mmCIF file of C-alpha atoms in Angstrom:
data_model
loop_
_atom_site.group_PDB
_atom_site.id
_atom_site.type_symbol
_atom_site.label_atom_id
_atom_site.label_comp_id
_atom_site.label_asym_id
_atom_site.label_seq_id
_atom_site.Cartn_x
_atom_site.Cartn_y
_atom_site.Cartn_z
ATOM 1 C CA MET A 1318 22.383 -18.825 -60.308
ATOM 2 C CA ILE A 1319 21.447 -16.754 -63.470
ATOM 3 C CA SER A 1320 23.709 -17.408 -66.148
ATOM 4 C CA GLU A 1321 24.393 -14.908 -69.363
ATOM 5 C CA LYS A 1322 22.281 -16.859 -71.787
ATOM 6 C CA ASP A 1323 19.602 -16.255 -68.942
ATOM 7 C CA LEU A 1324 20.442 -12.653 -69.242
ATOM 8 C CA SER A 1325 19.951 -12.711 -72.904
ATOM 9 C CA GLU A 1326 16.860 -14.269 -73.180
ATOM 10 C CA LEU A 1327 15.684 -11.700 -70.819
ATOM 11 C CA GLU A 1328 16.728 -8.581 -73.064
ATOM 12 C CA LYS A 1329 14.182 -10.010 -75.373
ATOM 13 C CA ILE A 1330 10.773 -9.873 -72.999
ATOM 14 C CA PRO A 1331 8.187 -8.071 -72.194
ATOM 15 C CA LEU A 1332 8.589 -6.227 -68.531
ATOM 16 C CA GLU A 1333 6.257 -8.534 -66.738
ATOM 17 C CA GLU A 1334 7.254 -11.747 -68.115
ATOM 18 C CA ARG A 1335 11.025 -11.252 -66.818
ATOM 19 C CA ILE A 1336 10.045 -10.237 -63.706
ATOM 20 C CA THR A 1337 8.127 -14.391 -63.246
ATOM 21 C CA ARG A 1338 11.089 -15.759 -65.210
ATOM 22 C CA VAL A 1339 13.355 -14.091 -62.256
ATOM 23 C CA GLU A 1340 10.982 -14.822 -59.797
ATOM 24 C CA ASN A 1341 11.072 -18.429 -60.759
ATOM 25 C CA LEU A 1342 14.838 -18.777 -61.330
ATOM 26 C CA LEU A 1343 14.925 -17.234 -57.489
ATOM 27 C CA LYS A 1344 12.032 -18.995 -56.015
ATOM 28 C CA ASP A 1345 13.382 -22.263 -54.952
ATOM 29 C CA LYS A 1346 17.143 -20.787 -54.039
ATOM 30 C CA GLU A 1347 17.796 -20.676 -50.622
ATOM 31 C CA ASN A 1348 21.420 -18.664 -50.947
ATOM 32 C CA PRO A 1349 20.547 -16.405 -53.388
ATOM 33 C CA ARG A 1350 23.331 -13.849 -54.719
ATOM 34 C CA ALA A 1351 22.605 -10.001 -54.257
ATOM 35 C CA PHE A 1352 23.372 -8.949 -57.856
ATOM 36 C CA GLU A 1353 20.394 -11.568 -58.568
ATOM 37 C CA LEU A 1354 18.118 -10.044 -56.157
ATOM 38 C CA GLY A 1355 19.434 -6.740 -57.254
ATOM 39 C CA LEU A 1356 17.872 -8.115 -60.962
ATOM 40 C CA LEU A 1357 14.778 -8.886 -59.475
ATOM 41 C CA LEU A 1358 14.672 -5.534 -58.007
ATOM 42 C CA ALA A 1359 15.432 -3.287 -60.508
ATOM 43 C CA LEU A 1360 12.594 -5.205 -62.522
ATOM 44 C CA LYS A 1361 10.214 -4.111 -59.844
ATOM 45 C CA MET A 1362 11.089 -0.660 -59.829
ATOM 46 C CA GLY A 1363 11.214 -0.624 -63.649
ATOM 47 C CA GLN A 1364 7.958 -1.783 -63.725
ATOM 48 C CA GLU A 1365 6.953 0.776 -60.760
ATOM 49 C CA ILE A 1366 8.094 3.749 -62.655
ATOM 50 C CA ARG A 1367 6.711 2.266 -65.996
ATOM 51 C CA GLU A 1368 3.278 1.867 -64.213
ATOM 52 C CA LYS A 1369 3.689 5.770 -63.193
ATOM 53 C CA LYS A 1370 3.451 3.774 -59.049
ATOM 54 C CA PRO A 1371 5.310 5.555 -56.400
ATOM 55 C CA LEU A 1372 8.508 4.075 -56.374
ATOM 56 C CA GLY A 1373 8.598 1.354 -53.718
ATOM 57 C CA SER A 1374 4.984 1.540 -53.387
ATOM 58 C CA GLU A 1375 5.454 -2.372 -54.157
ATOM 59 C CA SER A 1376 9.024 -3.146 -54.399
ATOM 60 C CA GLY A 1377 9.195 -1.823 -50.855
ATOM 61 C CA ASP A 1378 7.574 -4.904 -50.044
ATOM 62 C CA LEU A 1379 9.970 -7.403 -51.996
ATOM 63 C CA VAL A 1380 12.803 -5.814 -49.863
ATOM 64 C CA ALA A 1381 11.290 -5.647 -46.763
ATOM 65 C CA SER A 1382 10.313 -9.553 -47.222
ATOM 66 C CA TRP A 1383 14.033 -10.132 -47.991
ATOM 67 C CA SER A 1384 15.073 -8.563 -44.348
ATOM 68 C CA GLY A 1385 14.571 -12.319 -42.655
ATOM 69 C CA LYS A 1386 15.131 -14.450 -45.382
ATOM 70 C CA TYR A 1387 18.779 -13.286 -46.138
ATOM 71 C CA PRO A 1388 21.465 -11.351 -44.297
ATOM 72 C CA GLU A 1389 21.739 -8.290 -44.233
ATOM 73 C CA SER A 1390 24.798 -7.596 -46.293
ATOM 74 C CA ILE A 1391 23.020 -9.256 -49.084
ATOM 75 C CA VAL A 1392 19.873 -7.652 -48.721
ATOM 76 C CA GLU A 1393 22.298 -3.667 -49.273
ATOM 77 C CA GLU A 1394 23.991 -5.454 -51.770
ATOM 78 C CA ALA A 1395 20.843 -6.090 -53.590
ATOM 79 C CA ILE A 1396 19.693 -2.830 -53.183
ATOM 80 C CA ALA A 1397 22.925 -1.142 -54.383
ATOM 81 C CA SER A 1398 23.134 -3.477 -57.378
ATOM 82 C CA ALA A 1399 19.443 -2.178 -58.237
ATOM 83 C CA ARG A 1400 20.556 0.922 -58.458
ATOM 84 C CA GLU A 1401 23.482 0.329 -60.867
ATOM 85 C CA PHE A 1402 20.942 -1.659 -62.736
ATOM 86 C CA MET A 1403 18.343 1.553 -63.319
ATOM 87 C CA LEU A 1404 21.345 4.062 -63.542
ATOM 88 C CA ASN A 1405 24.184 2.286 -65.591
ATOM 89 C CA PRO A 1406 22.712 -1.062 -67.088
ATOM 90 C CA ALA A 1407 25.304 -1.097 -69.666
ATOM 91 C CA LYS A 1408 27.891 -1.148 -67.327
ATOM 92 C CA ILE A 1409 26.475 -3.504 -64.917
ATOM 93 C CA ALA A 1410 25.364 -6.179 -67.742
ATOM 94 C CA GLU A 1411 29.678 -6.198 -68.485
ATOM 95 C CA LYS A 1412 30.017 -6.633 -64.887
ATOM 96 C CA ILE A 1413 27.894 -9.662 -64.756
ATOM 97 C CA LYS A 1414 29.229 -10.949 -68.480
ATOM 98 C CA ALA A 1415 32.946 -10.898 -67.180
ATOM 99 C CA GLY A 1416 31.519 -12.619 -63.693
ATOM 100 C CA LEU A 1417 29.995 -15.705 -65.590
ATOM 101 C CA LYS A 1418 33.213 -16.188 -68.340
ATOM 102 C CA ARG A 1419 35.537 -16.227 -65.170
ATOM 103 C CA GLU A 1420 32.987 -18.488 -63.378
ATOM 104 C CA GLY A 1421 32.639 -20.984 -66.869
ATOM 105 C CA GLU A 1422 36.368 -21.031 -66.845
ATOM 106 C CA GLY A 1423 36.740 -21.750 -63.337
ATOM 107 C CA GLU A 1424 34.559 -24.485 -63.656
ATOM 108 C CA VAL A 1425 36.522 -26.225 -66.855
ATOM 109 C CA GLU A 1426 39.193 -25.869 -64.921
ATOM 110 C CA ASN A 1427 38.583 -27.251 -62.090
ATOM 111 C CA GLY A 1428 35.415 -29.548 -63.480
#
């Protein structure tokens, strides 16, 4: 799972390296969470925008590659998460941090 520390580190590095790091975090995951896929998709979309490529020219292939791998509901939620990352990055970052804190507290209680 992508941790709060991972997110903090990602904010400090160049976009291309962020993409590589997220791809590496996800490459061996059998069941990634939708927001993790959404983070990768948002980064890819940001790269397209930065490079003045048509939106979806490369990120569309990424989403298509998920179709056979993951349930449709996960893919749809990932797309919605990516949209939220693009439109309200601070809001979604706070949601992720809150979720990570809850999970951390649950692990301590259950651990």
